Coordinates of C-alpha atoms and ligand atoms in Angstrom, one line a residue:
M933 CA -9.5 -44.2 15.0
L934 CA -7.6 -40.9 14.4
G935 CA -9.8 -39.9 11.5
G936 CA -12.9 -40.2 13.6
I937 CA -12.3 -37.0 15.4
I938 CA -13.2 -34.8 12.5
V939 CA -16.6 -33.2 12.7
N940 CA -18.4 -32.2 9.5
R941 CA -20.0 -28.8 9.4
Y942 CA -22.4 -27.6 6.8
C943 CA -22.8 -24.4 5.0
K944 CA -25.4 -22.1 6.5
Y945 CA -26.9 -21.4 3.1
H946 CA -26.3 -24.8 1.5
P947 CA -27.4 -27.3 4.2
G948 CA -26.2 -30.2 2.1
T949 CA -22.7 -28.9 1.4
Q950 CA -19.8 -29.2 3.7
A951 CA -18.5 -25.9 5.0
L952 CA -14.9 -25.0 4.3
W953 CA -14.8 -21.6 5.9
Y954 CA -15.9 -19.9 9.1
C955 CA -16.7 -16.2 9.5
S956 CA -16.0 -15.3 13.1
H957 CA -17.6 -11.9 12.6
D958 CA -21.0 -13.3 11.5
G959 CA -20.6 -16.6 13.2
L960 CA -21.3 -18.5 10.0
H961 CA -19.9 -21.7 8.5
L962 CA -19.8 -21.3 4.7
C963 CA -19.0 -23.4 1.6
Q964 CA -16.9 -22.3 -1.3
Q965 CA -20.0 -21.1 -3.2
C966 CA -20.7 -18.6 -0.4
V967 CA -17.4 -16.9 -0.1
D968 CA -15.2 -14.6 -2.2
G969 CA -12.6 -17.2 -2.8
R970 CA -10.1 -15.0 -4.8
N971 CA -10.0 -17.3 -7.8
D972 CA -10.7 -20.3 -5.6
S973 CA -7.5 -19.7 -3.6
L974 CA -7.1 -22.4 -0.9
I975 CA -5.4 -20.0 1.4
E976 CA -7.7 -17.0 1.8
A977 CA -11.3 -16.1 1.3
R978 CA -13.5 -13.2 2.3
C979 CA -16.9 -13.2 3.7
L980 CA -19.6 -12.0 1.2
L981 CA -21.5 -10.4 4.0
C982 CA -18.9 -8.5 6.0
N983 CA -15.9 -8.7 3.7
Q984 CA -13.6 -9.9 6.5
E985 CA -11.1 -12.6 6.1
L986 CA -12.4 -16.1 6.8
E987 CA -10.8 -18.9 8.7
S988 CA -10.6 -22.3 7.2
S989 CA -13.2 -24.2 9.1
E990 CA -11.2 -27.3 9.2
Q991 CA -8.3 -25.6 10.9
G992 CA -8.0 -26.7 14.5
Q993 CA -10.8 -29.2 14.4
G994 CA -10.1 -32.2 16.5
G995 CA -7.3 -30.4 18.4
P996 CA -3.8 -29.6 17.3
L997 CA -2.0 -32.5 15.6
W998 CA 1.1 -32.3 17.7
R999 CA -1.0 -33.7 20.6
Q1000 CA -1.3 -36.9 18.6
L1001 CA 2.4 -37.3 17.8
D1002 CA 2.7 -40.3 20.1
R1003 CA 0.0 -42.0 18.1
Y1004 CA 1.8 -41.4 14.8
L1005 CA 5.0 -42.8 16.3
R1006 CA 3.1 -45.9 17.5
Y1007 CA 1.3 -46.4 14.2
P1008 CA 4.1 -48.2 12.3
F1009 CA 4.1 -50.8 15.1
T1010 CA 0.6 -52.0 14.2
P1011 CA 0.7 -55.7 13.2
V1012 CA 0.1 -55.1 9.5
L1013 CA 2.9 -52.5 9.2
L1014 CA 5.5 -54.1 11.5
P1015 CA 6.9 -56.4 8.8
L1016 CA 7.8 -53.3 6.8
L1017 CA 10.2 -52.2 9.6
V1018 CA 11.6 -55.7 9.8
V1019 CA 12.1 -56.0 6.0
W1020 CA 14.0 -52.7 5.8
A1021 CA 16.0 -53.6 8.9
L1022 CA 16.9 -57.0 7.7
L1023 CA 18.0 -55.9 4.2
A1024 CA 20.0 -53.0 5.6
S1025 CA 21.8 -55.3 8.0
L1026 CA 22.7 -57.9 5.4
V1027 CA 24.3 -55.4 3.0
P1028 CA 28.0 -54.7 3.8
P1029 CA 29.0 -51.1 4.4
L1030 CA 30.3 -50.3 1.0
P1031 CA 29.3 -47.0 -0.7
V1032 CA 28.2 -48.9 -3.9
M1033 CA 25.7 -50.8 -1.8
V1034 CA 23.9 -47.6 -0.7
P1035 CA 21.3 -47.9 -3.5
V1036 CA 20.4 -51.4 -2.4
V1037 CA 19.9 -50.3 1.2
V1038 CA 17.8 -47.4 -0.1
L1039 CA 15.7 -49.7 -2.4
A1040 CA 15.0 -51.9 0.5
G1041 CA 12.6 -49.2 1.5
L1042 CA 10.3 -49.8 -1.5
P1043 CA 7.6 -51.7 0.4
A1044 CA 7.5 -49.0 3.1
W1045 CA 7.1 -46.3 0.4
G1046 CA 4.3 -48.2 -1.2
F1047 CA 2.6 -48.6 2.1
A1048 CA 3.2 -45.0 3.0
R1049 CA 1.3 -43.8 -0.1
A1050 CA -1.5 -46.2 0.6
V1051 CA -1.7 -45.0 4.3
M1052 CA -2.0 -41.4 3.1
T1053 CA -4.7 -42.3 0.6
L1054 CA -6.7 -44.3 3.1
R1055 CA -6.5 -41.8 5.9
S1056 CA -7.4 -38.9 3.7
H1057 CA -10.9 -40.3 3.6
P1058 CA -12.1 -40.1 7.2
G1059 CA -15.0 -42.4 6.5
K1060 CA -12.9 -45.2 5.2
A1061 CA -10.2 -44.8 7.9
R1062 CA -12.8 -45.4 10.6
K1063 CA -13.5 -48.9 9.2
S1064 CA -9.9 -50.1 8.7
H1065 CA -7.2 -47.7 9.7
T1066 CA -4.3 -49.5 7.9
P1067 CA -4.1 -50.6 4.3
G1068 CA -3.7 -54.3 3.4
W1069 CA -0.7 -55.8 1.5
D1070 CA -2.8 -55.7 -1.7
C1071 CA -2.1 -52.0 -1.8
L1072 CA 1.3 -52.9 -3.3
S1073 CA -0.4 -54.2 -6.5
D1074 CA -1.7 -50.8 -7.5
M1075 CA 0.5 -49.5 -10.3
A1076 CA -0.8 -45.9 -10.1
G1077 CA -0.1 -46.1 -6.4
W1078 CA 3.5 -47.1 -7.1
K1079 CA 4.0 -44.1 -9.4
A1080 CA 2.8 -41.8 -6.6
A1081 CA 4.9 -43.7 -4.0
L1082 CA 8.1 -43.2 -6.1
L1083 CA 7.3 -39.5 -6.7
Q1084 CA 6.9 -39.1 -3.0
A1085 CA 10.1 -41.0 -2.2
L1086 CA 12.2 -38.9 -4.7
P1087 CA 12.2 -35.6 -2.7
A1088 CA 12.9 -37.5 0.5
L1089 CA 15.8 -39.4 -1.0
L1090 CA 17.2 -36.3 -2.7
V1091 CA 17.6 -34.7 0.7
M1092 CA 18.5 -37.7 2.8
V1093 CA 21.1 -39.4 0.5
P1094 CA 23.2 -36.3 -0.1
A1095 CA 22.8 -35.3 3.6
G1096 CA 24.0 -38.7 4.7
F1097 CA 26.9 -38.6 2.3
V1098 CA 28.1 -35.2 3.6
L1099 CA 27.5 -36.4 7.2
V1100 CA 29.8 -39.4 6.7
M1101 CA 32.4 -38.1 4.3
V1102 CA 32.6 -34.3 4.9
S1103 CA 31.2 -32.8 8.0
E1104 CA 28.7 -34.0 10.6
P1105 CA 27.1 -30.7 11.4
V1106 CA 26.7 -29.7 7.8
G1107 CA 25.2 -33.1 6.9
L1108 CA 22.8 -32.9 9.8
L1109 CA 21.8 -29.3 8.8
I1110 CA 21.2 -30.2 5.2
G1111 CA 18.9 -33.0 6.2
A1112 CA 17.1 -31.1 8.9
V1113 CA 16.3 -28.1 6.6
G1114 CA 15.6 -30.1 3.5
L1115 CA 13.2 -32.5 5.2
L1116 CA 11.0 -29.6 6.4
L1117 CA 9.7 -29.4 2.8
V1118 CA 9.3 -33.1 2.1
P1119 CA 5.8 -33.5 3.5
A1120 CA 4.6 -30.7 1.2
F1121 CA 5.7 -32.7 -1.8
W1122 CA 3.9 -35.8 -0.4
L1123 CA 0.7 -33.7 0.1
A1124 CA 1.0 -32.3 -3.4
I1125 CA 1.3 -35.7 -5.0
Q1126 CA -1.7 -37.0 -3.0
A1127 CA -3.9 -33.9 -3.8
Q1128 CA -2.9 -33.2 -7.4
G1129 CA -2.1 -36.7 -8.7
P1130 CA 1.0 -38.7 -9.4
E1131 CA 2.6 -36.4 -11.9
P1132 CA 5.9 -34.5 -11.5
G1133 CA 4.0 -31.4 -12.3
S1134 CA 2.2 -31.7 -9.0
Y1135 CA 5.4 -30.7 -7.2
A1136 CA 4.9 -27.2 -8.3
A1137 CA 1.9 -26.8 -6.0
A1138 CA 3.8 -28.0 -2.9
L1139 CA 4.1 -24.6 -1.3
T1140 CA 0.3 -24.0 -1.5
Y1141 CA -0.2 -26.8 1.0
I1142 CA 2.2 -25.3 3.5
F1143 CA 0.4 -21.9 3.5
S1144 CA -3.0 -23.4 3.4
A1145 CA -2.7 -25.3 6.6
P1146 CA 0.3 -23.7 8.3
R1147 CA -0.4 -25.0 11.9
D1148 CA -0.9 -28.6 10.9
Y1149 CA 1.9 -28.4 8.3
A1150 CA 4.3 -27.2 11.0
V1151 CA 3.7 -30.5 12.9
A1152 CA 4.5 -32.6 9.8
A1153 CA 7.6 -30.5 9.0
V1154 CA 8.9 -30.8 12.6
L1155 CA 8.3 -34.5 12.7
A1156 CA 10.2 -34.9 9.4
S1157 CA 13.1 -32.8 10.5
V1158 CA 13.5 -33.8 14.1
G1159 CA 12.9 -37.4 13.2
W1160 CA 16.0 -37.2 11.0
L1161 CA 18.1 -35.6 13.7
L1162 CA 17.0 -38.1 16.4
G1163 CA 17.4 -41.0 14.0
V1164 CA 21.0 -40.0 13.1
A1165 CA 21.8 -39.5 16.8
L1166 CA 20.5 -42.9 17.7
I1167 CA 22.5 -44.6 14.9
A1168 CA 25.6 -42.7 15.9
V1169 CA 25.3 -44.2 19.4
A1170 CA 24.4 -47.6 18.0
V1171 CA 27.5 -47.7 15.8
D1172 CA 29.6 -47.3 18.9
V1173 CA 27.9 -49.9 21.1
M1174 CA 26.8 -52.7 18.7
P1175 CA 28.2 -54.6 15.7
L1176 CA 27.9 -52.7 12.5
P1177 CA 25.2 -55.0 10.8
L1178 CA 23.0 -54.5 13.8
A1179 CA 23.4 -50.7 13.7
Q1180 CA 22.6 -50.8 9.9
G1181 CA 19.5 -52.8 10.7
L1182 CA 18.5 -50.2 13.3
A1183 CA 19.0 -47.5 10.6
G1184 CA 16.6 -49.4 8.3
A1185 CA 14.0 -49.8 10.9
L1186 CA 14.2 -46.2 11.9
A1187 CA 13.8 -45.1 8.3
A1188 CA 10.7 -47.2 8.0
L1189 CA 9.4 -45.8 11.2
W1190 CA 10.0 -42.3 10.1
W1191 CA 8.4 -42.9 6.7
L1192 CA 5.2 -44.5 8.0
A1193 CA 4.6 -42.2 11.0
L1194 CA 5.0 -39.2 8.6
A1195 CA 2.6 -40.8 6.1
C1196 CA 0.0 -41.3 8.9
L1197 CA 0.3 -37.7 9.9
C1198 CA 0.1 -36.4 6.3
G1199 CA -3.0 -38.6 5.8
D1200 CA -4.7 -36.8 8.7
I1201 CA -3.7 -33.5 7.3
L1202 CA -5.3 -34.5 4.0
A1203 CA -8.4 -35.6 5.9
R1204 CA -8.7 -32.2 7.6
H1205 CA -8.0 -30.1 4.6
G1206 CA -8.7 -32.3 1.6
H1207 CA -12.1 -30.7 0.9
L1208 CA -10.4 -27.4 0.5
W1209 CA -7.7 -28.9 -1.7
G1210 CA -10.2 -30.4 -4.1
L1211 CA -9.6 -34.0 -3.0
D1212 CA -12.6 -36.2 -3.9
Q1213 CA -15.6 -35.7 -1.8
G1214 CA -17.7 -34.3 -4.6
G1215 CA -17.5 -30.7 -3.6
K1216 CA -19.5 -28.6 -6.0
K1217 CA -17.5 -26.5 -8.5
V1218 CA -18.2 -22.8 -8.2
T1219 CA -19.8 -21.8 -11.4
A1220 CA -22.0 -18.7 -10.7
S1221 CA -20.3 -15.3 -10.9
L1222 CA -19.1 -13.6 -7.8
E1223 CA -21.8 -11.0 -8.0
E1224 CA -24.6 -13.5 -8.3
R1225 CA -23.2 -15.5 -5.4
R1226 CA -22.8 -12.3 -3.3
Q1227 CA -26.5 -11.4 -3.9
R1228 CA -27.6 -14.9 -3.1
V1229 CA -25.8 -14.9 0.3
Q1230 CA -27.1 -11.4 1.1
L1231 CA -30.6 -12.5 0.3
C1232 CA -30.3 -15.6 2.4
A1233 CA -29.0 -13.5 5.2
G1234 CA -31.9 -11.0 4.8
R1235 CA -29.7 -8.1 3.8
F1236 CA -32.3 -6.9 1.3
D1237 CA -31.2 -3.3 1.3
K1238 CA -27.7 -4.3 0.2
V1239 CA -29.0 -6.4 -2.6
L1240 CA -31.4 -3.7 -3.6
L1241 CA -28.5 -1.2 -3.9
S1242 CA -26.3 -3.6 -6.0
T1243 CA -29.3 -4.6 -8.2
A1244 CA -30.2 -0.9 -8.8
K1245 CA -26.6 -0.5 -9.9
T1246 CA -26.9 -3.4 -12.3
L1247 CA -30.0 -1.9 -13.8
K1248 CA -28.1 1.2 -14.9
N1249 CA -25.9 -1.1 -16.9
K1250 CA -27.1 -1.8 -20.5
K1251 CA -26.7 -5.5 -20.0
A1252 CA -29.4 -5.7 -17.3
T1253 CA -31.7 -8.6 -17.9
V1254 CA -35.3 -9.1 -17.2
A1255 CA -34.3 -11.3 -14.3
D1256 CA -32.5 -8.3 -12.7
W1257 CA -35.6 -6.2 -13.1
Q1258 CA -37.8 -9.0 -11.6
R1259 CA -35.4 -9.2 -8.6
Y1260 CA -35.4 -5.4 -8.2
D1261 CA -39.2 -5.3 -8.3
R1262 CA -39.5 -8.1 -5.7
L1263 CA -36.9 -6.4 -3.5
L1264 CA -38.8 -3.1 -3.6
D1265 CA -41.9 -5.1 -2.6
I1266 CA -40.2 -6.9 0.3
T1267 CA -38.7 -3.7 1.6
D1268 CA -42.0 -1.8 1.4
R1269 CA -40.8 0.8 -1.1
E1270 CA -44.1 1.3 -2.8
D1271 CA -43.3 4.7 -4.2
E1272 CA -40.1 3.7 -5.8
R1273 CA -41.8 0.6 -7.1
R1274 CA -44.4 2.7 -8.8
T1275 CA -41.8 5.1 -10.2
A1276 CA -39.8 2.2 -11.6
A1277 CA -42.8 0.5 -13.2
P1278 CA -42.6 2.2 -16.7
S1279 CA -39.0 1.0 -17.1
Y1280 CA -39.8 -2.4 -15.8
L1281 CA -42.8 -2.6 -18.1
E1282 CA -40.6 -1.7 -21.0
M1283 CA -38.1 -4.5 -20.1
L1284 CA -41.0 -7.0 -19.9
V1285 CA -42.4 -5.9 -23.3
V1286 CA -38.9 -6.0 -24.9
S1287 CA -38.5 -9.6 -23.6
G1288 CA -42.0 -10.6 -24.5
A1289 CA -43.1 -11.4 -21.0
W1290 CA -46.7 -10.6 -21.7
A1291 CA -48.4 -12.1 -18.7
E1292 CA -46.1 -10.3 -16.3
A1293 CA -46.5 -7.1 -18.3
L1294 CA -50.3 -7.3 -17.9
A1295 CA -49.9 -8.1 -14.2
L1296 CA -47.7 -5.0 -13.8
L1297 CA -50.2 -2.9 -15.7
A1298 CA -53.1 -4.1 -13.6
R1299 CA -51.0 -3.4 -10.4
Q1300 CA -50.4 0.2 -11.5
R1301 CA -54.1 0.7 -12.3
E1302 CA -55.2 -0.6 -8.9
V1303 CA -53.8 2.6 -7.4
E1304 CA -54.4 4.9 -10.4
P1305 CA -57.2 3.4 -12.5
T1306 CA -56.4 5.4 -15.6
W1307 CA -52.7 4.8 -15.5
L1308 CA -51.0 4.0 -18.9
P1309 CA -47.4 4.0 -19.9
A1310 CA -46.4 7.5 -21.0
S1311 CA -44.4 6.3 -24.1
P1312 CA -46.6 5.8 -27.2
S1313 CA -44.2 3.3 -28.7
L1314 CA -44.3 1.2 -25.4
R1315 CA -48.1 1.4 -25.6
L1316 CA -48.2 0.2 -29.1
A1317 CA -45.7 -2.6 -28.5
L1318 CA -47.6 -3.8 -25.5
A1319 CA -50.9 -3.7 -27.4
Q1320 CA -49.3 -5.7 -30.2
G1321 CA -48.3 -8.4 -27.7
I1322 CA -51.4 -8.7 -25.7
H1323 CA -54.4 -7.8 -28.0
E1324 CA -55.3 -11.4 -28.6
Q1325 CA -55.7 -12.3 -24.9
E1326 CA -56.7 -8.9 -23.6
P1327 CA -58.4 -6.9 -26.4
K1328 CA -60.0 -4.5 -23.9
V1329 CA -56.7 -3.5 -22.5
A1330 CA -55.2 -3.1 -26.0
V1331 CA -58.0 -0.8 -27.0
G1332 CA -57.4 1.2 -23.8
L1333 CA -53.7 1.5 -24.7
L1334 CA -54.3 2.7 -28.3
K1335 CA -57.6 4.6 -28.5
D1336 CA -56.6 8.2 -27.7
L1337 CA -53.0 8.2 -29.0
H1338 CA -53.6 11.0 -31.6
D1339 CA -54.8 13.4 -28.9
R1340 CA -51.9 12.8 -26.6
H1341 CA -49.2 12.1 -29.1
P1342 CA -50.2 13.7 -32.4
D1343 CA -46.6 13.5 -33.7
F1344 CA -46.1 9.8 -32.9
S1345 CA -44.5 8.3 -36.0
E1346 CA -46.2 5.0 -35.7
L1347 CA -49.7 6.4 -35.2
G1348 CA -50.9 4.7 -38.5
D1349 CA -49.8 1.3 -37.3
A1350 CA -51.4 1.9 -34.0
Y1351 CA -54.8 2.8 -35.4
L1352 CA -54.7 0.0 -38.0
L1353 CA -54.2 -2.4 -35.1
L1354 CA -57.0 -0.7 -33.1
A1355 CA -59.4 -1.0 -36.1
K1356 CA -58.5 -4.6 -36.5
I1357 CA -59.3 -5.3 -32.8
L1358 CA -62.5 -3.4 -32.9
A1359 CA -63.7 -5.1 -36.1
E1360 CA -62.5 -8.7 -35.4
Q1361 CA -62.8 -9.1 -31.7
F1362 CA -65.7 -6.8 -30.8
G1363 CA -67.6 -6.8 -34.2
L1364 CA -67.6 -3.0 -34.2
A1365 CA -67.1 -2.4 -37.9
G1366 CA -68.5 1.1 -37.8
K1367 CA -66.0 2.2 -35.1
A1368 CA -63.2 0.5 -37.0
E1369 CA -64.0 2.4 -40.1
Q1370 CA -63.5 5.7 -38.3
Y1371 CA -60.0 4.7 -37.4
L1372 CA -59.3 3.5 -41.0
R1373 CA -60.5 6.9 -42.3
F1374 CA -58.2 8.6 -39.9
V1375 CA -55.2 6.5 -41.2
E1376 CA -56.3 7.3 -44.8
S1377 CA -56.4 11.0 -44.1
Q1378 CA -53.2 11.3 -42.0
C1379 CA -50.8 8.8 -43.5
R1380 CA -49.1 9.0 -46.9
D1381 CA -47.4 5.6 -46.6
A1382 CA -48.5 3.3 -49.4
K1383 CA -48.2 0.1 -47.3
L1384 CA -50.6 1.5 -44.7
R1385 CA -53.1 2.6 -47.4
K1386 CA -53.0 -0.8 -48.9
Q1387 CA -53.6 -2.4 -45.5
V1388 CA -56.7 -0.1 -45.1
A1389 CA -58.0 -1.3 -48.4
D1390 CA -57.4 -5.0 -47.5
Y1391 CA -59.2 -4.6 -44.1
R1392 CA -62.2 -3.0 -45.8
A1393 CA -62.4 -5.8 -48.3
A1394 CA -62.1 -8.4 -45.5
W1395 CA -64.7 -6.8 -43.3
G1396 CA -67.0 -6.1 -46.2
Ligands
ZN889 ZN1 -22.9 -22.2 0.7
ZN890 ZN1 -18.8 -12.3 7.7

C-alpha cells in the first residue's frame, strides 16, 4: 500500500539501471556509475557533465512522509499486529509497580521488537510490500532477525529507561527532555542496522543516514521524539483517572504503538533510499575509474569536444594506451578535424606498431596515402618495425617502406637489418633474386657487423 507510491526512474545512459541521482541543470536522471560520487558517498555527488551538485532522485518521491503520518499511526492496529499491542499491555498491567519489575515490563516488548524489525525489512522492498504489507508471525522464528531486533531495541531502551527513571525519581522536565532529545537519534540506529547488517559495528554509520535523507529522517525523528512526549503525557493523565494496572497496560500498548509505527516509517525510508544505501536490489558496483566514467558520460551526451580535450591530455602521459589513441582518432574523425587527424597519424601509427596492431596500422597507412599517395612515416625505425610486422601479408607495402632508406636516412643505424629484410622479401615473395643480390651487396659493403655478414652468406646459400 504505502510502498506502491515509489516510482522507479532509470539512468539516462544505463537504461537498465535505476537512477539514484538527478541533475536539475541538465535535467538528467543518473545512476551511481554516471556521477562523481566522491568515494561512493551517499550524501553528495556531482554531475560528470556540468559538475554541479546532484539531488538524490529518491528524495521527495511520493510526497513528503509527514503527510502519511496518520497511516503510520494506524498501521499497528492492523489485525496481524494488534495482538502485539495487547500482549505488551497485558503483561505491563499484570506486573506490580516495583522498580525491580521494570525489566520484566520492558522484556514484554520482545514480540513487538521482533515484528518491528520484520516490518522494516519487509517494507524496505517496495515490490514485496505491495503483495503483503505486514509480516506474519513466522518472522519471530528468524534468529538473525532477532539479533537485529535486539540491536535496534538497545538504543531505544538506553534512552527510554534512564529517561523514565529520571522522570519518576528526579525531575519530570529533565526526564522528558532526555527522552525527547535521545529519541531523535534512535531511528538512525535502526536504519543503520537494517542497511549495514545486525552487527554492533553498524551503529557507527548511523549519522550517515540522517544526512543522506535529511527531510525524510526529520519525520522519523519527530515521530520518535514527539511520540515519547505525547505517550508520557497520556500516561500521566491515565495514572490520575484510572486504576494503576490499567494505566500500566496503557503504557505497554502505547510503547508497542510507538515502536511499530516508527518501524513502518523507517521501512518506507529504507524503500526510498535503500538503493543509495547499498541495500539489496543488485545495484552494480562502480568499478571503472572516474576518468573513464566521465568520458563515457560525455560521449553519451555528445560532448565530443570535451572528451577530445581530456583524451589529448591523456596522450601526453606516458601511460597512454592504444585504446586512448584509438578513441582520440575516432573523436577527431567524428568532430571533422581532418588536419589534426593527419598530423597525429605518425604518433598513432607508432602506437599501433608498438602494440602489434598490424591490421589497424595498415589501414592507417592506406588512409594517409589516399590523400598523399607517396606518404610514408618519416622515422626510419618506425618504417622498419612496420615492415617487419606486415611483410608477410603485405610484401608490396613492406618494399615501399624499405626501398630507399639509404637515400633518405644514410645514417640510420639499422640500415643493414632493413636491407636484409628487403632482400628476403624480394627473393622469397617476388622471386627477384637479382634485385635481392643488389641489396645483399650493399649490406656487405656498408656493414662491418659479423652477424649481418653471416646472414648475407646464409641467404645467398639458400637462394642459390
Ligand atoms: Zn548510468
Ligand atoms: Zn549536470
